[in-house]
Coordinates of C-alpha atoms in Angstrom, one line a residue:
M7 CA 1.2 18.0 -47.3
S8 CA 3.9 15.9 -49.1
V9 CA 6.1 15.5 -46.1
N10 CA 7.4 12.5 -44.2
K11 CA 6.9 13.6 -40.6
E12 CA 8.6 10.5 -39.1
N13 CA 11.9 12.4 -39.6
V14 CA 11.0 14.6 -36.6
R15 CA 14.0 16.9 -36.3
V16 CA 14.5 17.5 -40.0
Y17 CA 10.9 18.3 -40.4
L18 CA 10.7 20.6 -37.4
A19 CA 13.9 22.4 -38.4
N20 CA 12.4 22.9 -41.8
I21 CA 9.2 24.6 -40.6
L22 CA 10.7 26.4 -37.6
G23 CA 10.8 29.8 -39.3
S24 CA 7.2 29.6 -40.2
L25 CA 5.9 28.9 -36.7
G26 CA 4.5 31.4 -34.2
E27 CA 6.5 32.4 -31.2
T28 CA 5.2 29.8 -28.8
D29 CA 5.2 27.0 -31.3
A30 CA 8.7 27.9 -32.3
K31 CA 9.8 27.8 -28.7
I32 CA 8.4 24.2 -28.4
A33 CA 10.0 23.1 -31.6
D34 CA 13.3 24.6 -30.7
Y35 CA 13.3 22.7 -27.4
I36 CA 12.6 19.4 -29.2
L37 CA 15.5 20.1 -31.6
Q38 CA 17.9 21.0 -28.7
Q39 CA 16.9 18.3 -26.2
P40 CA 15.4 15.3 -28.1
G41 CA 16.7 12.9 -25.5
L42 CA 14.8 14.6 -22.7
V43 CA 11.6 15.0 -24.8
V44 CA 11.2 11.3 -25.3
Q45 CA 11.6 10.7 -21.5
F46 CA 9.6 13.5 -20.0
P47 CA 5.8 13.2 -19.4
V48 CA 3.8 16.1 -20.8
K49 CA 3.6 17.9 -17.4
K50 CA 7.4 17.9 -16.9
L51 CA 7.9 18.9 -20.6
A52 CA 5.5 21.8 -20.2
Q53 CA 7.4 23.0 -17.1
E54 CA 10.7 22.8 -18.8
I55 CA 9.6 24.8 -21.8
G56 CA 7.5 27.2 -19.9
V57 CA 4.1 26.6 -21.6
S58 CA 0.9 24.8 -20.7
E59 CA 0.3 21.1 -21.2
A60 CA -2.6 21.9 -23.6
T61 CA -0.3 24.1 -25.7
I62 CA 2.1 21.2 -26.2
V63 CA -0.8 18.9 -27.2
R64 CA -2.1 21.6 -29.7
F65 CA 1.4 22.0 -31.1
C66 CA 1.8 18.3 -31.8
K67 CA -1.6 18.2 -33.6
K68 CA -0.8 21.4 -35.5
V69 CA 2.4 20.0 -36.9
G70 CA 0.8 16.8 -37.9
Y71 CA 1.6 14.2 -35.3
G72 CA -1.9 13.9 -33.7
G73 CA -0.5 14.1 -30.2
L74 CA 2.6 14.1 -28.0
L75 CA 2.8 10.3 -27.8
N76 CA 3.0 9.9 -31.6
L77 CA 5.7 12.6 -31.8
K78 CA 7.7 11.0 -29.0
A79 CA 7.4 7.6 -30.6
D80 CA 8.7 8.8 -33.9
L81 CA 11.5 10.8 -32.2
K82 CA 12.6 7.8 -30.1
R83 CA 12.8 5.6 -33.2
E84 CA 14.9 8.3 -34.9
L85 CA 17.3 8.5 -31.9
L86 CA 17.7 4.8 -31.7
A87 CA 18.5 4.5 -35.3
E88 CA 21.3 7.0 -35.1
N89 CA 24.9 5.8 -35.0
D90 CA 27.8 7.2 -33.0
L91 CA 29.4 9.2 -35.9
S92 CA 29.7 12.9 -35.1
L93 CA 29.5 15.3 -38.0
P94 CA 31.1 18.8 -38.3
S95 CA 28.9 21.6 -37.0
S96 CA 29.2 23.4 -40.4
P97 CA 29.9 22.2 -44.0
D98 CA 31.0 25.8 -44.9
I99 CA 34.4 26.0 -46.5
F100 CA 37.0 28.5 -45.1
L101 CA 40.2 29.9 -46.4
D102 CA 42.3 28.0 -43.9
D103 CA 40.8 24.6 -44.7
S104 CA 43.1 22.0 -46.0
R105 CA 42.4 20.2 -49.3
N106 CA 41.3 17.2 -47.4
D107 CA 38.9 19.3 -45.3
V108 CA 37.4 20.8 -48.4
A109 CA 36.9 17.4 -50.0
Q110 CA 35.3 16.0 -46.8
K111 CA 33.0 19.0 -46.5
I112 CA 31.8 18.6 -50.1
A113 CA 31.2 14.9 -49.5
L114 CA 29.3 15.7 -46.3
T115 CA 27.2 18.3 -48.0
I116 CA 26.1 15.9 -50.8
E117 CA 25.4 13.1 -48.3
T118 CA 23.6 15.2 -45.8
S119 CA 21.4 17.1 -48.3
A120 CA 20.4 13.9 -50.1
R121 CA 19.6 12.0 -46.9
E122 CA 17.7 14.7 -45.1
T123 CA 15.8 15.8 -48.2
I124 CA 14.7 12.3 -49.1
G125 CA 13.8 11.9 -45.4
L126 CA 11.2 14.7 -45.9
L127 CA 9.5 12.9 -48.8
D128 CA 6.2 11.1 -48.2
M129 CA 6.9 8.0 -50.3
K130 CA 3.2 7.5 -50.9
I131 CA 3.1 10.4 -53.3
V132 CA 6.1 9.3 -55.4
K133 CA 4.2 6.9 -57.7
P134 CA 1.4 9.4 -58.6
V135 CA 4.1 12.0 -59.3
V136 CA 6.1 9.6 -61.5
E137 CA 2.9 8.8 -63.4
R138 CA 2.4 12.5 -64.0
F139 CA 5.9 12.7 -65.6
L140 CA 5.2 9.6 -67.7
S141 CA 1.8 10.8 -69.0
A142 CA 2.6 14.5 -69.5
R143 CA 2.7 15.8 -73.0
R144 CA 5.6 18.0 -72.0
V145 CA 7.5 18.6 -68.8
M146 CA 8.7 22.1 -68.2
F147 CA 11.2 22.9 -65.4
V148 CA 11.6 26.5 -64.2
G149 CA 14.1 28.1 -61.8
F150 CA 16.5 31.1 -61.4
G151 CA 20.1 31.2 -60.2
A152 CA 21.2 28.0 -58.4
S153 CA 17.6 26.8 -58.8
G154 CA 18.0 27.3 -62.5
L155 CA 21.0 24.9 -62.5
A156 CA 18.8 22.3 -60.8
A157 CA 16.1 22.9 -63.5
L158 CA 18.6 22.3 -66.3
E159 CA 19.9 19.1 -64.7
A160 CA 16.4 17.8 -64.1
R161 CA 15.6 18.5 -67.8
D162 CA 18.6 16.5 -68.9
K163 CA 17.8 13.6 -66.6
M164 CA 14.2 13.4 -67.9
N165 CA 15.2 13.6 -71.5
R166 CA 17.6 10.8 -71.0
L167 CA 14.6 8.8 -69.8
G168 CA 12.7 9.6 -72.9
I169 CA 10.4 12.1 -71.3
D170 CA 10.1 15.2 -73.4
S171 CA 11.3 18.0 -71.2
D172 CA 12.6 21.6 -71.3
A173 CA 13.9 24.1 -68.8
F174 CA 13.6 27.9 -68.6
T175 CA 15.9 30.0 -66.5
D176 CA 15.0 33.5 -67.7
R177 CA 11.8 35.4 -67.4
F178 CA 11.3 36.2 -71.1
T179 CA 11.6 32.7 -72.4
M180 CA 9.6 31.2 -69.5
T181 CA 6.7 33.6 -70.0
L182 CA 6.7 33.0 -73.8
K183 CA 6.7 29.2 -73.5
L184 CA 4.3 28.9 -70.6
A185 CA 1.8 31.0 -72.6
N186 CA 1.3 27.9 -74.8
L187 CA 0.7 25.4 -71.9
K188 CA -1.9 22.6 -72.3
R189 CA -3.9 20.8 -69.6
D190 CA -1.7 17.6 -70.1
D191 CA 1.6 19.5 -69.5
L192 CA 3.5 19.3 -66.3
V193 CA 5.3 22.4 -64.8
V194 CA 8.0 21.8 -62.1
A195 CA 9.4 24.8 -60.3
F196 CA 12.6 24.9 -58.3
S197 CA 12.9 27.7 -55.7
H198 CA 14.6 27.3 -52.3
S199 CA 12.5 30.1 -50.7
G200 CA 9.4 29.4 -52.7
E201 CA 9.0 33.1 -53.1
T202 CA 10.8 33.9 -56.3
P203 CA 8.3 36.3 -58.0
E204 CA 9.0 35.0 -61.6
V205 CA 8.5 31.4 -60.5
V206 CA 5.4 32.1 -58.5
N207 CA 4.0 33.9 -61.5
A208 CA 4.8 30.9 -63.7
F209 CA 2.6 28.8 -61.4
R210 CA -0.2 31.3 -61.6
L211 CA -0.1 31.0 -65.4
A212 CA 0.1 27.2 -65.3
Q213 CA -2.9 27.2 -62.9
K214 CA -4.9 29.3 -65.4
K215 CA -4.0 26.9 -68.2
G216 CA -5.0 23.8 -66.1
A217 CA -1.5 22.3 -66.2
Y218 CA -0.3 20.1 -63.3
T219 CA 2.3 21.8 -61.0
L220 CA 5.0 20.4 -58.8
A221 CA 7.0 22.7 -56.5
I222 CA 10.4 21.8 -55.0
T223 CA 11.1 24.2 -52.2
H224 CA 12.5 24.5 -48.6
S225 CA 9.6 26.3 -47.1
P226 CA 6.3 24.4 -46.5
H227 CA 4.2 27.5 -46.3
S228 CA 5.6 29.4 -49.3
P229 CA 3.5 31.2 -51.9
L230 CA 4.7 28.7 -54.5
N231 CA 3.5 25.7 -52.5
E232 CA 0.1 27.3 -52.0
L233 CA -0.3 27.3 -55.8
A234 CA 1.1 23.9 -56.4
N235 CA -0.8 20.7 -56.9
T236 CA 2.0 18.8 -55.1
F237 CA 5.1 20.0 -53.4
W238 CA 8.3 18.3 -52.2
L239 CA 10.5 19.9 -49.5
T240 CA 14.2 20.2 -49.5
S241 CA 16.4 20.4 -46.4
G242 CA 19.1 22.8 -45.3
E243 CA 20.4 26.2 -46.5
A244 CA 20.6 27.6 -49.9
G245 CA 24.1 28.6 -51.1
P246 CA 26.4 28.4 -54.2
M247 CA 27.2 24.8 -53.5
Q248 CA 24.5 23.5 -51.1
G249 CA 21.4 24.8 -52.9
R250 CA 22.1 22.8 -56.1
F251 CA 22.5 19.6 -54.2
Y252 CA 19.4 20.2 -52.0
L253 CA 17.2 21.0 -55.0
N254 CA 18.6 18.1 -57.1
A255 CA 18.3 15.4 -54.4
Y256 CA 14.8 14.3 -55.3
F257 CA 15.6 14.1 -59.0
S258 CA 18.7 12.1 -58.5
A259 CA 16.7 9.5 -56.6
F260 CA 13.8 9.8 -59.1
Y261 CA 16.2 9.1 -62.0
Y262 CA 17.9 6.1 -60.5

């Protein structure tokens, strides 16, 4: 899994919706009470959450930390690294917001989406992915709606780098072009949910043709990620403004 699990709360928040009831209960407690989690021994933590000690240990292993001590160590480093700045509870823009409020919320959305999304990236997989871009015969970006805007921007960034790229944001053109895929092509799909039928079908076609696939999604257990050779996770909610920043965060960092 192409995820940096050292960013404990961002990672757990990202996978919360895909967890079972008991695991979600543990993850939610960690998100709500991180300061207590790093202090409590496993017995006390189990009592507070209302589960067994073994269940907590299994949860830590299941989400990739190996054990409670590893999770607590990463969480403690994360808490110590935080500053005293408090952020608004929501970046949503309302009718009664002032111009300054709107500007601040837009800036906050860009900053938060980039920081948290990059925080989910396992840096060890960056170089191999970059090499795929450089060696590909063609790079094809696919996406619909706000994800389509991200695909178009990513195409422009790669073309400015001299990497032959195209982007498809409608089903007809995408199907037509992907039918001519070669094994040395690279297909990159943007989908916040990872469940957009047209994008999932594009990856199925790419898989049949032997092309390398990179998915950029919010959900780690989505159908798109199951088909991808590699996937990168995005943080936060999809929306008319947020979605574009979340899906473009990796490619802004990649480009610069």
